[in-house]
Amino acid sequence: MDSEFEDILDKLLKGEYSARTIRKVHSQEKKIRGVKNVPHYDLEETARKKLEEIFNAGVHSKYAREVLTVLEYSNNHNHYKTDALLIDDIVNHKRIVFNNYLIEYR
């Protein structure tokens, strides 16, 4: 599971996500129900440092952990009609109706 978080962290470090996208991703965190995958502390700390660069402000470890958790979730859940990944819709600034990504379509 850590390899998936490493891929997500790699994208974050390359600057693929804007501050606006990260805020939108983080706003989805409380909507995830059930078991959440949690990143290793080392990955969380690396993400925290990168988020501090992006926001030009201090970032708590909890915020970095939540961002990584939602990024992992959004890379694995598709919209039930359009089949677009949640992260792609967030990056493209589409309106997010979170329940549309909960349905197991396949």
PDB file of N, CA and C in Angstrom:
ATOM      1  N   MET A   1       0.828  -1.200   0.000  1.00  0.00           N
ATOM      2  CA  MET A   1       0.000   0.000   0.000  1.00  0.00           C
ATOM      3  C   MET A   1       0.867   1.256   0.000  1.00  0.00           C
ATOM      4  N   ASP A   2       2.051   1.167   0.608  1.00  0.00           N
ATOM      5  CA  ASP A   2       2.910   2.343   0.636  1.00  0.00           C
ATOM      6  C   ASP A   2       3.384   2.742  -0.753  1.00  0.00           C
ATOM      7  N   SER A   3       3.480   1.785  -1.665  1.00  0.00           N
ATOM      8  CA  SER A   3       3.915   2.134  -3.020  1.00  0.00           C
ATOM      9  C   SER A   3       2.902   3.063  -3.692  1.00  0.00           C
ATOM     10  N   GLU A   4       1.622   2.870  -3.380  1.00  0.00           N
ATOM     11  CA  GLU A   4       0.609   3.761  -3.936  1.00  0.00           C
ATOM     12  C   GLU A   4       0.748   5.166  -3.353  1.00  0.00           C
ATOM     13  N   PHE A   5       1.009   5.252  -2.056  1.00  0.00           N
ATOM     14  CA  PHE A   5       1.237   6.548  -1.435  1.00  0.00           C
ATOM     15  C   PHE A   5       2.506   7.195  -1.985  1.00  0.00           C
ATOM     16  N   GLU A   6       3.512   6.390  -2.295  1.00  0.00           N
ATOM     17  CA  GLU A   6       4.742   6.933  -2.863  1.00  0.00           C
ATOM     18  C   GLU A   6       4.494   7.537  -4.236  1.00  0.00           C
ATOM     19  N   ASP A   7       3.648   6.896  -5.041  1.00  0.00           N
ATOM     20  CA  ASP A   7       3.286   7.454  -6.348  1.00  0.00           C
ATOM     21  C   ASP A   7       2.555   8.779  -6.194  1.00  0.00           C
ATOM     22  N   ILE A   8       1.651   8.844  -5.240  1.00  0.00           N
ATOM     23  CA  ILE A   8       0.891  10.067  -4.987  1.00  0.00           C
ATOM     24  C   ILE A   8       1.819  11.167  -4.492  1.00  0.00           C
ATOM     25  N   LEU A   9       2.711  10.816  -3.569  1.00  0.00           N
ATOM     26  CA  LEU A   9       3.663  11.786  -3.047  1.00  0.00           C
ATOM     27  C   LEU A   9       4.578  12.292  -4.154  1.00  0.00           C
ATOM     28  N   ASP A  10       4.973  11.413  -5.063  1.00  0.00           N
ATOM     29  CA  ASP A  10       5.817  11.801  -6.189  1.00  0.00           C
ATOM     30  C   ASP A  10       5.115  12.861  -7.039  1.00  0.00           C
ATOM     31  N   LYS A  11       3.829  12.670  -7.304  1.00  0.00           N
ATOM     32  CA  LYS A  11       3.063  13.669  -8.068  1.00  0.00           C
ATOM     33  C   LYS A  11       2.987  14.992  -7.318  1.00  0.00           C
ATOM     34  N   LEU A  12       2.805  14.916  -6.002  1.00  0.00           N
ATOM     35  CA  LEU A  12       2.749  16.126  -5.188  1.00  0.00           C
ATOM     36  C   LEU A  12       4.083  16.860  -5.224  1.00  0.00           C
ATOM     37  N   LEU A  13       5.181  16.114  -5.124  1.00  0.00           N
ATOM     38  CA  LEU A  13       6.506  16.723  -5.140  1.00  0.00           C
ATOM     39  C   LEU A  13       6.843  17.337  -6.491  1.00  0.00           C
ATOM     40  N   LYS A  14       6.300  16.768  -7.567  1.00  0.00           N
ATOM     41  CA  LYS A  14       6.538  17.312  -8.902  1.00  0.00           C
ATOM     42  C   LYS A  14       5.708  18.558  -9.170  1.00  0.00           C
ATOM     43  N   GLY A  15       4.795  18.868  -8.278  1.00  0.00           N
ATOM     44  CA  GLY A  15       3.993  20.080  -8.429  1.00  0.00           C
ATOM     45  C   GLY A  15       2.783  19.913  -9.325  1.00  0.00           C
ATOM     46  N   GLU A  16       2.246  18.697  -9.399  1.00  0.00           N
ATOM     47  CA  GLU A  16       1.086  18.458 -10.255  1.00  0.00           C
ATOM     48  C   GLU A  16      -0.213  19.002  -9.674  1.00  0.00           C
ATOM     49  N   TYR A  17      -0.214  19.334  -8.383  1.00  0.00           N
ATOM     50  CA  TYR A  17      -1.422  19.820  -7.730  1.00  0.00           C
ATOM     51  C   TYR A  17      -1.223  21.255  -7.257  1.00  0.00           C
ATOM     52  N   SER A  18      -2.175  22.120  -7.595  1.00  0.00           N
ATOM     53  CA  SER A  18      -2.124  23.513  -7.159  1.00  0.00           C
ATOM     54  C   SER A  18      -2.644  23.617  -5.725  1.00  0.00           C
ATOM     55  N   ALA A  19      -2.449  24.784  -5.119  1.00  0.00           N
ATOM     56  CA  ALA A  19      -2.952  25.008  -3.765  1.00  0.00           C
ATOM     57  C   ALA A  19      -4.473  24.889  -3.745  1.00  0.00           C
ATOM     58  N   ARG A  20      -5.123  25.372  -4.779  1.00  0.00           N
ATOM     59  CA  ARG A  20      -6.585  25.280  -4.868  1.00  0.00           C
ATOM     60  C   ARG A  20      -7.041  23.824  -4.921  1.00  0.00           C
ATOM     61  N   THR A  21      -6.357  23.023  -5.706  1.00  0.00           N
ATOM     62  CA  THR A  21      -6.685  21.604  -5.814  1.00  0.00           C
ATOM     63  C   THR A  21      -6.481  20.906  -4.480  1.00  0.00           C
ATOM     64  N   ILE A  22      -5.407  21.216  -3.793  1.00  0.00           N
ATOM     65  CA  ILE A  22      -5.126  20.591  -2.498  1.00  0.00           C
ATOM     66  C   ILE A  22      -6.197  20.953  -1.486  1.00  0.00           C
ATOM     67  N   ARG A  23      -6.623  22.209  -1.472  1.00  0.00           N
ATOM     68  CA  ARG A  23      -7.702  22.614  -0.556  1.00  0.00           C
ATOM     69  C   ARG A  23      -8.992  21.859  -0.870  1.00  0.00           C
ATOM     70  N   LYS A  24      -9.303  21.726  -2.157  1.00  0.00           N
ATOM     71  CA  LYS A  24     -10.511  21.009  -2.575  1.00  0.00           C
ATOM     72  C   LYS A  24     -10.413  19.531  -2.209  1.00  0.00           C
ATOM     73  N   VAL A  25      -9.242  18.947  -2.392  1.00  0.00           N
ATOM     74  CA  VAL A  25      -9.025  17.550  -2.017  1.00  0.00           C
ATOM     75  C   VAL A  25      -9.235  17.379  -0.519  1.00  0.00           C
ATOM     76  N   HIS A  26      -8.635  18.266   0.261  1.00  0.00           N
ATOM     77  CA  HIS A  26      -8.737  18.150   1.713  1.00  0.00           C
ATOM     78  C   HIS A  26     -10.181  18.294   2.187  1.00  0.00           C
ATOM     79  N   SER A  27     -10.968  19.082   1.496  1.00  0.00           N
ATOM     80  CA  SER A  27     -12.365  19.272   1.915  1.00  0.00           C
ATOM     81  C   SER A  27     -13.194  18.001   1.766  1.00  0.00           C
ATOM     82  N   GLN A  28     -12.706  17.043   1.017  1.00  0.00           N
ATOM     83  CA  GLN A  28     -13.418  15.780   0.826  1.00  0.00           C
ATOM     84  C   GLN A  28     -13.113  14.757   1.928  1.00  0.00           C
ATOM     85  N   GLU A  29     -12.143  15.037   2.784  1.00  0.00           N
ATOM     86  CA  GLU A  29     -11.646  14.050   3.742  1.00  0.00           C
ATOM     87  C   GLU A  29     -12.722  13.562   4.708  1.00  0.00           C
ATOM     88  N   LYS A  30     -13.529  14.419   5.239  1.00  0.00           N
ATOM     89  CA  LYS A  30     -14.532  14.020   6.226  1.00  0.00           C
ATOM     90  C   LYS A  30     -15.655  13.202   5.608  1.00  0.00           C
ATOM     91  N   LYS A  31     -15.748  13.195   4.284  1.00  0.00           N
ATOM     92  CA  LYS A  31     -16.815  12.462   3.605  1.00  0.00           C
ATOM     93  C   LYS A  31     -16.477  10.993   3.384  1.00  0.00           C
ATOM     94  N   ILE A  32     -15.209  10.639   3.534  1.00  0.00           N
ATOM     95  CA  ILE A  32     -14.801   9.245   3.339  1.00  0.00           C
ATOM     96  C   ILE A  32     -15.285   8.440   4.528  1.00  0.00           C
ATOM     97  N   ARG A  33     -16.040   7.401   4.225  1.00  0.00           N
ATOM     98  CA  ARG A  33     -16.567   6.534   5.275  1.00  0.00           C
ATOM     99  C   ARG A  33     -15.818   5.208   5.262  1.00  0.00           C
ATOM    100  N   GLY A  34     -15.863   4.535   6.386  1.00  0.00           N
ATOM    101  CA  GLY A  34     -15.244   3.221   6.460  1.00  0.00           C
ATOM    102  C   GLY A  34     -13.761   3.301   6.768  1.00  0.00           C
ATOM    103  N   VAL A  35     -13.049   2.265   6.399  1.00  0.00           N
ATOM    104  CA  VAL A  35     -11.619   2.154   6.678  1.00  0.00           C
ATOM    105  C   VAL A  35     -10.842   3.064   5.735  1.00  0.00           C
ATOM    106  N   LYS A  36      -9.978   3.879   6.306  1.00  0.00           N
ATOM    107  CA  LYS A  36      -9.135   4.769   5.510  1.00  0.00           C
ATOM    108  C   LYS A  36      -7.710   4.229   5.520  1.00  0.00           C
ATOM    109  N   ASN A  37      -7.081   4.279   4.363  1.00  0.00           N
ATOM    110  CA  ASN A  37      -5.664   3.917   4.292  1.00  0.00           C
ATOM    111  C   ASN A  37      -4.855   5.098   4.788  1.00  0.00           C
ATOM    112  N   VAL A  38      -3.883   4.822   5.639  1.00  0.00           N
ATOM    113  CA  VAL A  38      -3.073   5.872   6.246  1.00  0.00           C
ATOM    114  C   VAL A  38      -1.638   5.708   5.769  1.00  0.00           C
ATOM    115  N   PRO A  39      -0.991   6.813   5.349  1.00  0.00           N
ATOM    116  CA  PRO A  39       0.397   6.721   4.873  1.00  0.00           C
ATOM    117  C   PRO A  39       1.387   6.539   6.015  1.00  0.00           C
ATOM    118  N   HIS A  40       2.551   6.033   5.681  1.00  0.00           N
ATOM    119  CA  HIS A  40       3.636   5.891   6.643  1.00  0.00           C
ATOM    120  C   HIS A  40       4.080   7.289   7.091  1.00  0.00           C
ATOM    121  N   TYR A  41       4.602   7.367   8.304  1.00  0.00           N
ATOM    122  CA  TYR A  41       4.999   8.653   8.869  1.00  0.00           C
ATOM    123  C   TYR A  41       6.029   9.381   8.009  1.00  0.00           C
ATOM    124  N   ASP A  42       6.985   8.654   7.439  1.00  0.00           N
ATOM    125  CA  ASP A  42       8.016   9.290   6.608  1.00  0.00           C
ATOM    126  C   ASP A  42       7.403   9.976   5.388  1.00  0.00           C
ATOM    127  N   LEU A  43       6.434   9.318   4.765  1.00  0.00           N
ATOM    128  CA  LEU A  43       5.764   9.912   3.606  1.00  0.00           C
ATOM    129  C   LEU A  43       4.944  11.128   4.028  1.00  0.00           C
ATOM    130  N   GLU A  44       4.315  11.007   5.172  1.00  0.00           N
ATOM    131  CA  GLU A  44       3.520  12.112   5.716  1.00  0.00           C
ATOM    132  C   GLU A  44       4.397  13.335   5.982  1.00  0.00           C
ATOM    133  N   GLU A  45       5.566  13.107   6.531  1.00  0.00           N
ATOM    134  CA  GLU A  45       6.487  14.213   6.851  1.00  0.00           C
ATOM    135  C   GLU A  45       7.012  14.877   5.584  1.00  0.00           C
ATOM    136  N   THR A  46       7.315  14.095   4.559  1.00  0.00           N
ATOM    137  CA  THR A  46       7.759  14.645   3.284  1.00  0.00           C
ATOM    138  C   THR A  46       6.647  15.487   2.653  1.00  0.00           C
ATOM    139  N   ALA A  47       5.425  14.980   2.719  1.00  0.00           N
ATOM    140  CA  ALA A  47       4.277  15.719   2.177  1.00  0.00           C
ATOM    141  C   ALA A  47       4.072  17.021   2.947  1.00  0.00           C
ATOM    142  N   ARG A  48       4.250  16.984   4.252  1.00  0.00           N
ATOM    143  CA  ARG A  48       4.077  18.186   5.074  1.00  0.00           C
ATOM    144  C   ARG A  48       5.052  19.282   4.646  1.00  0.00           C
ATOM    145  N   LYS A  49       6.279  18.905   4.415  1.00  0.00           N
ATOM    146  CA  LYS A  49       7.286  19.882   3.985  1.00  0.00           C
ATOM    147  C   LYS A  49       6.929  20.480   2.629  1.00  0.00           C
ATOM    148  N   LYS A  50       6.458  19.647   1.704  1.00  0.00           N
ATOM    149  CA  LYS A  50       6.080  20.138   0.379  1.00  0.00           C
ATOM    150  C   LYS A  50       4.853  21.047   0.475  1.00  0.00           C
ATOM    151  N   LEU A  51       3.895  20.693   1.315  1.00  0.00           N
ATOM    152  CA  LEU A  51       2.704  21.528   1.492  1.00  0.00           C
ATOM    153  C   LEU A  51       3.067  22.876   2.105  1.00  0.00           C
ATOM    154  N   GLU A  52       4.063  22.884   2.981  1.00  0.00           N
ATOM    155  CA  GLU A  52       4.533  24.154   3.536  1.00  0.00           C
ATOM    156  C   GLU A  52       5.090  25.052   2.441  1.00  0.00           C
ATOM    157  N   GLU A  53       5.787  24.454   1.468  1.00  0.00           N
ATOM    158  CA  GLU A  53       6.301  25.230   0.332  1.00  0.00           C
ATOM    159  C   GLU A  53       5.153  25.776  -0.523  1.00  0.00           C
ATOM    160  N   ILE A  54       4.159  24.941  -0.765  1.00  0.00           N
ATOM    161  CA  ILE A  54       3.037  25.340  -1.626  1.00  0.00           C
ATOM    162  C   ILE A  54       2.241  26.466  -0.995  1.00  0.00           C
ATOM    163  N   PHE A  55       1.953  26.355   0.304  1.00  0.00           N
ATOM    164  CA  PHE A  55       1.110  27.340   0.976  1.00  0.00           C
ATOM    165  C   PHE A  55       1.897  28.489   1.587  1.00  0.00           C
ATOM    166  N   ASN A  56       3.214  28.403   1.604  1.00  0.00           N
ATOM    167  CA  ASN A  56       4.057  29.422   2.235  1.00  0.00           C
ATOM    168  C   ASN A  56       3.637  29.665   3.681  1.00  0.00           C
ATOM    169  N   ALA A  57       3.307  28.602   4.368  1.00  0.00           N
ATOM    170  CA  ALA A  57       2.871  28.682   5.760  1.00  0.00           C
ATOM    171  C   ALA A  57       3.115  27.332   6.418  1.00  0.00           C
ATOM    172  N   GLY A  58       3.009  27.311   7.737  1.00  0.00           N
ATOM    173  CA  GLY A  58       3.164  26.061   8.464  1.00  0.00           C
ATOM    174  C   GLY A  58       1.982  25.137   8.218  1.00  0.00           C
ATOM    175  N   VAL A  59       2.277  23.848   8.149  1.00  0.00           N
ATOM    176  CA  VAL A  59       1.248  22.839   7.930  1.00  0.00           C
ATOM    177  C   VAL A  59       1.419  21.762   8.988  1.00  0.00           C
ATOM    178  N   HIS A  60       0.324  21.372   9.623  1.00  0.00           N
ATOM    179  CA  HIS A  60       0.365  20.314  10.627  1.00  0.00           C
ATOM    180  C   HIS A  60       0.468  18.949   9.950  1.00  0.00           C
ATOM    181  N   SER A  61       1.021  18.007  10.677  1.00  0.00           N
ATOM    182  CA  SER A  61       1.141  16.640  10.163  1.00  0.00           C
ATOM    183  C   SER A  61      -0.224  16.044   9.865  1.00  0.00           C
ATOM    184  N   LYS A  62      -1.212  16.381  10.678  1.00  0.00           N
ATOM    185  CA  LYS A  62      -2.561  15.855  10.476  1.00  0.00           C
ATOM    186  C   LYS A  62      -3.105  16.286   9.116  1.00  0.00           C
ATOM    187  N   TYR A  63      -2.874  17.535   8.743  1.00  0.00           N
ATOM    188  CA  TYR A  63      -3.342  18.037   7.453  1.00  0.00           C
ATOM    189  C   TYR A  63      -2.658  17.277   6.310  1.00  0.00           C
ATOM    190  N   ALA A  64      -1.362  17.077   6.418  1.00  0.00           N
ATOM    191  CA  ALA A  64      -0.621  16.344   5.381  1.00  0.00           C
ATOM    192  C   ALA A  64      -1.119  14.905   5.278  1.00  0.00           C
ATOM    193  N   ARG A  65      -1.369  14.258   6.407  1.00  0.00           N
ATOM    194  CA  ARG A  65      -1.883  12.888   6.406  1.00  0.00           C
ATOM    195  C   ARG A  65      -3.255  12.829   5.734  1.00  0.00           C
ATOM    196  N   GLU A  66      -4.114  13.793   6.044  1.00  0.00           N
ATOM    197  CA  GLU A  66      -5.450  13.816   5.452  1.00  0.00           C
ATOM    198  C   GLU A  66      -5.386  14.063   3.946  1.00  0.00           C
ATOM    199  N   VAL A  67      -4.509  14.946   3.510  1.00  0.00           N
ATOM    200  CA  VAL A  67      -4.359  15.211   2.077  1.00  0.00           C
ATOM    201  C   VAL A  67      -3.897  13.949   1.357  1.00  0.00           C
ATOM    202  N   LEU A  68      -2.900  13.265   1.894  1.00  0.00           N
ATOM    203  CA  LEU A  68      -2.421  12.026   1.265  1.00  0.00           C
ATOM    204  C   LEU A  68      -3.504  10.951   1.256  1.00  0.00           C
ATOM    205  N   THR A  69      -4.259  10.862   2.330  1.00  0.00           N
ATOM    206  CA  THR A  69      -5.333   9.869   2.414  1.00  0.00           C
ATOM    207  C   THR A  69      -6.381  10.112   1.336  1.00  0.00           C
ATOM    208  N   VAL A  70      -6.781  11.366   1.166  1.00  0.00           N
ATOM    209  CA  VAL A  70      -7.799  11.681   0.157  1.00  0.00           C
ATOM    210  C   VAL A  70      -7.232  11.552  -1.247  1.00  0.00           C
ATOM    211  N   LEU A  71      -5.987  11.921  -1.452  1.00  0.00           N
ATOM    212  CA  LEU A  71      -5.383  11.732  -2.772  1.00  0.00           C
ATOM    213  C   LEU A  71      -5.367  10.253  -3.149  1.00  0.00           C
ATOM    214  N   GLU A  72      -5.044   9.393  -2.186  1.00  0.00           N
ATOM    215  CA  GLU A  72      -5.054   7.957  -2.450  1.00  0.00           C
ATOM    216  C   GLU A  72      -6.470   7.492  -2.771  1.00  0.00           C
ATOM    217  N   TYR A  73      -7.432   7.954  -1.994  1.00  0.00           N
ATOM    218  CA  TYR A  73      -8.832   7.581  -2.211  1.00  0.00           C
ATOM    219  C   TYR A  73      -9.316   8.068  -3.577  1.00  0.00           C
ATOM    220  N   SER A  74      -8.993   9.302  -3.906  1.00  0.00           N
ATOM    221  CA  SER A  74      -9.496   9.898  -5.149  1.00  0.00           C
ATOM    222  C   SER A  74      -8.828   9.308  -6.394  1.00  0.00           C
ATOM    223  N   ASN A  75      -7.673   8.693  -6.229  1.00  0.00           N
ATOM    224  CA  ASN A  75      -7.031   8.010  -7.353  1.00  0.00           C
ATOM    225  C   ASN A  75      -7.590   6.615  -7.587  1.00  0.00           C
ATOM    226  N   ASN A  76      -8.471   6.165  -6.696  1.00  0.00           N
ATOM    227  CA  ASN A  76      -9.027   4.819  -6.804  1.00  0.00           C
ATOM    228  C   ASN A  76     -10.540   4.785  -6.986  1.00  0.00           C
ATOM    229  N   HIS A  77     -11.197   5.933  -7.027  1.00  0.00           N
ATOM    230  CA  HIS A  77     -12.649   5.953  -7.134  1.00  0.00           C
ATOM    231  C   HIS A  77     -13.091   6.747  -8.357  1.00  0.00           C
ATOM    232  N   ASN A  78     -13.940   6.118  -9.146  1.00  0.00           N
ATOM    233  CA  ASN A  78     -14.450   6.713 -10.378  1.00  0.00           C
ATOM    234  C   ASN A  78     -15.883   7.185 -10.198  1.00  0.00           C
ATOM    235  N   HIS A  79     -16.262   8.161 -11.014  1.00  0.00           N
ATOM    236  CA  HIS A  79     -17.647   8.608 -11.074  1.00  0.00           C
ATOM    237  C   HIS A  79     -18.469   7.493 -11.700  1.00  0.00           C
ATOM    238  N   TYR A  80     -19.630   7.233 -11.164  1.00  0.00           N
ATOM    239  CA  TYR A  80     -20.386   6.070 -11.632  1.00  0.00           C
ATOM    240  C   TYR A  80     -20.956   6.241 -13.031  1.00  0.00           C
ATOM    241  N   LYS A  81     -21.111   7.466 -13.508  1.00  0.00           N
ATOM    242  CA  LYS A  81     -21.626   7.679 -14.871  1.00  0.00           C
ATOM    243  C   LYS A  81     -20.508   7.969 -15.866  1.00  0.00           C
ATOM    244  N   THR A  82     -19.644   8.898 -15.531  1.00  0.00           N
ATOM    245  CA  THR A  82     -18.616   9.333 -16.478  1.00  0.00           C
ATOM    246  C   THR A  82     -17.362   8.477 -16.438  1.00  0.00           C
ATOM    247  N   ASP A  83     -17.190   7.695 -15.375  1.00  0.00           N
ATOM    248  CA  ASP A  83     -16.022   6.852 -15.169  1.00  0.00           C
ATOM    249  C   ASP A  83     -14.730   7.665 -14.978  1.00  0.00           C
ATOM    250  N   ALA A  84     -14.857   8.961 -14.732  1.00  0.00           N
ATOM    251  CA  ALA A  84     -13.697   9.806 -14.477  1.00  0.00           C
ATOM    252  C   ALA A  84     -13.262   9.635 -13.021  1.00  0.00           C
ATOM    253  N   LEU A  85     -11.966   9.648 -12.803  1.00  0.00           N
ATOM    254  CA  LEU A  85     -11.456   9.560 -11.438  1.00  0.00           C
ATOM    255  C   LEU A  85     -11.820  10.824 -10.670  1.00  0.00           C
ATOM    256  N   LEU A  86     -12.026  10.663  -9.375  1.00  0.00           N
ATOM    257  CA  LEU A  86     -12.347  11.797  -8.517  1.00  0.00           C
ATOM    258  C   LEU A  86     -11.252  12.854  -8.591  1.00  0.00           C
ATOM    259  N   ILE A  87      -9.996  12.448  -8.585  1.00  0.00           N
ATOM    260  CA  ILE A  87      -8.897  13.410  -8.628  1.00  0.00           C
ATOM    261  C   ILE A  87      -8.899  14.197  -9.930  1.00  0.00           C
ATOM    262  N   ASP A  88      -9.241  13.547 -11.045  1.00  0.00           N
ATOM    263  CA  ASP A  88      -9.283  14.256 -12.324  1.00  0.00           C
ATOM    264  C   ASP A  88     -10.372  15.322 -12.331  1.00  0.00           C
ATOM    265  N   ASP A  89     -11.520  15.001 -11.742  1.00  0.00           N
ATOM    266  CA  ASP A  89     -12.595  15.984 -11.667  1.00  0.00           C
ATOM    267  C   ASP A  89     -12.232  17.153 -10.752  1.00  0.00           C
ATOM    268  N   ILE A  90     -11.501  16.867  -9.679  1.00  0.00           N
ATOM    269  CA  ILE A  90     -11.057  17.936  -8.780  1.00  0.00           C
ATOM    270  C   ILE A  90     -10.045  18.829  -9.489  1.00  0.00           C
ATOM    271  N   VAL A  91      -9.078  18.234 -10.160  1.00  0.00           N
ATOM    272  CA  VAL A  91      -8.042  18.999 -10.868  1.00  0.00           C
ATOM    273  C   VAL A  91      -8.667  19.861 -11.976  1.00  0.00           C
ATOM    274  N   ASN A  92      -9.696  19.331 -12.634  1.00  0.00           N
ATOM    275  CA  ASN A  92     -10.363  20.060 -13.716  1.00  0.00           C
ATOM    276  C   ASN A  92     -11.446  20.995 -13.210  1.00  0.00           C
ATOM    277  N   HIS A  93     -11.517  21.192 -11.904  1.00  0.00           N
ATOM    278  CA  HIS A  93     -12.435  22.133 -11.258  1.00  0.00           C
ATOM    279  C   HIS A  93     -13.898  21.835 -11.572  1.00  0.00           C
ATOM    280  N   LYS A  94     -14.238  20.566 -11.633  1.00  0.00           N
ATOM    281  CA  LYS A  94     -15.632  20.186 -11.830  1.00  0.00           C
ATOM    282  C   LYS A  94     -16.349  20.197 -10.490  1.00  0.00           C
ATOM    283  N   ARG A  95     -17.649  20.310 -10.540  1.00  0.00           N
ATOM    284  CA  ARG A  95     -18.458  20.267  -9.325  1.00  0.00           C
ATOM    285  C   ARG A  95     -18.432  18.834  -8.805  1.00  0.00           C
ATOM    286  N   ILE A  96     -18.125  18.673  -7.531  1.00  0.00           N
ATOM    287  CA  ILE A  96     -17.985  17.353  -6.941  1.00  0.00           C
ATOM    288  C   ILE A  96     -19.221  17.024  -6.112  1.00  0.00           C
ATOM    289  N   VAL A  97     -19.897  15.965  -6.487  1.00  0.00           N
ATOM    290  CA  VAL A  97     -20.954  15.380  -5.671  1.00  0.00           C
ATOM    291  C   VAL A  97     -20.380  14.063  -5.177  1.00  0.00           C
ATOM    292  N   PHE A  98     -19.916  14.064  -3.951  1.00  0.00           N
ATOM    293  CA  PHE A  98     -19.106  12.961  -3.435  1.00  0.00           C
ATOM    294  C   PHE A  98     -19.817  11.619  -3.532  1.00  0.00           C
ATOM    295  N   ASN A  99     -21.122  11.586  -3.316  1.00  0.00           N
ATOM    296  CA  ASN A  99     -21.847  10.311  -3.354  1.00  0.00           C
ATOM    297  C   ASN A  99     -21.785   9.652  -4.723  1.00  0.00           C
ATOM    298  N   ASN A 100     -21.559  10.407  -5.772  1.00  0.00           N
ATOM    299  CA  ASN A 100     -21.456   9.819  -7.104  1.00  0.00           C
ATOM    300  C   ASN A 100     -20.193   8.975  -7.270  1.00  0.00           C
ATOM    301  N   TYR A 101     -19.254   9.121  -6.363  1.00  0.00           N
ATOM    302  CA  TYR A 101     -18.008   8.356  -6.429  1.00  0.00           C
ATOM    303  C   TYR A 101     -18.011   7.179  -5.465  1.00  0.00           C
ATOM    304  N   LEU A 102     -19.059   7.054  -4.664  1.00  0.00           N
ATOM    305  CA  LEU A 102     -19.150   5.973  -3.681  1.00  0.00           C
ATOM    306  C   LEU A 102     -19.706   4.696  -4.278  1.00  0.00           C
ATOM    307  N   ILE A 103     -20.489   4.812  -5.317  1.00  0.00           N
ATOM    308  CA  ILE A 103     -21.191   3.674  -5.886  1.00  0.00           C
ATOM    309  C   ILE A 103     -20.200   2.723  -6.539  1.00  0.00           C
ATOM    310  N   GLU A 104     -20.276   1.471  -6.161  1.00  0.00           N
ATOM    311  CA  GLU A 104     -19.427   0.459  -6.795  1.00  0.00           C
ATOM    312  C   GLU A 104     -20.109   0.058  -8.096  1.00  0.00           C
ATOM    313  N   TYR A 105     -19.594   0.528  -9.175  1.00  0.00           N
ATOM    314  CA  TYR A 105     -20.237   0.410 -10.480  1.00  0.00           C
ATOM    315  C   TYR A 105     -19.847  -0.871 -11.204  1.00  0.00           C
ATOM    316  N   ARG A 106     -18.656  -1.329 -11.001  1.00  0.00           N
ATOM    317  CA  ARG A 106     -18.132  -2.441 -11.797  1.00  0.00           C
ATOM    318  C   ARG A 106     -18.576  -3.771 -11.338  1.00  0.00           C
TER     319      ARG A 106
END
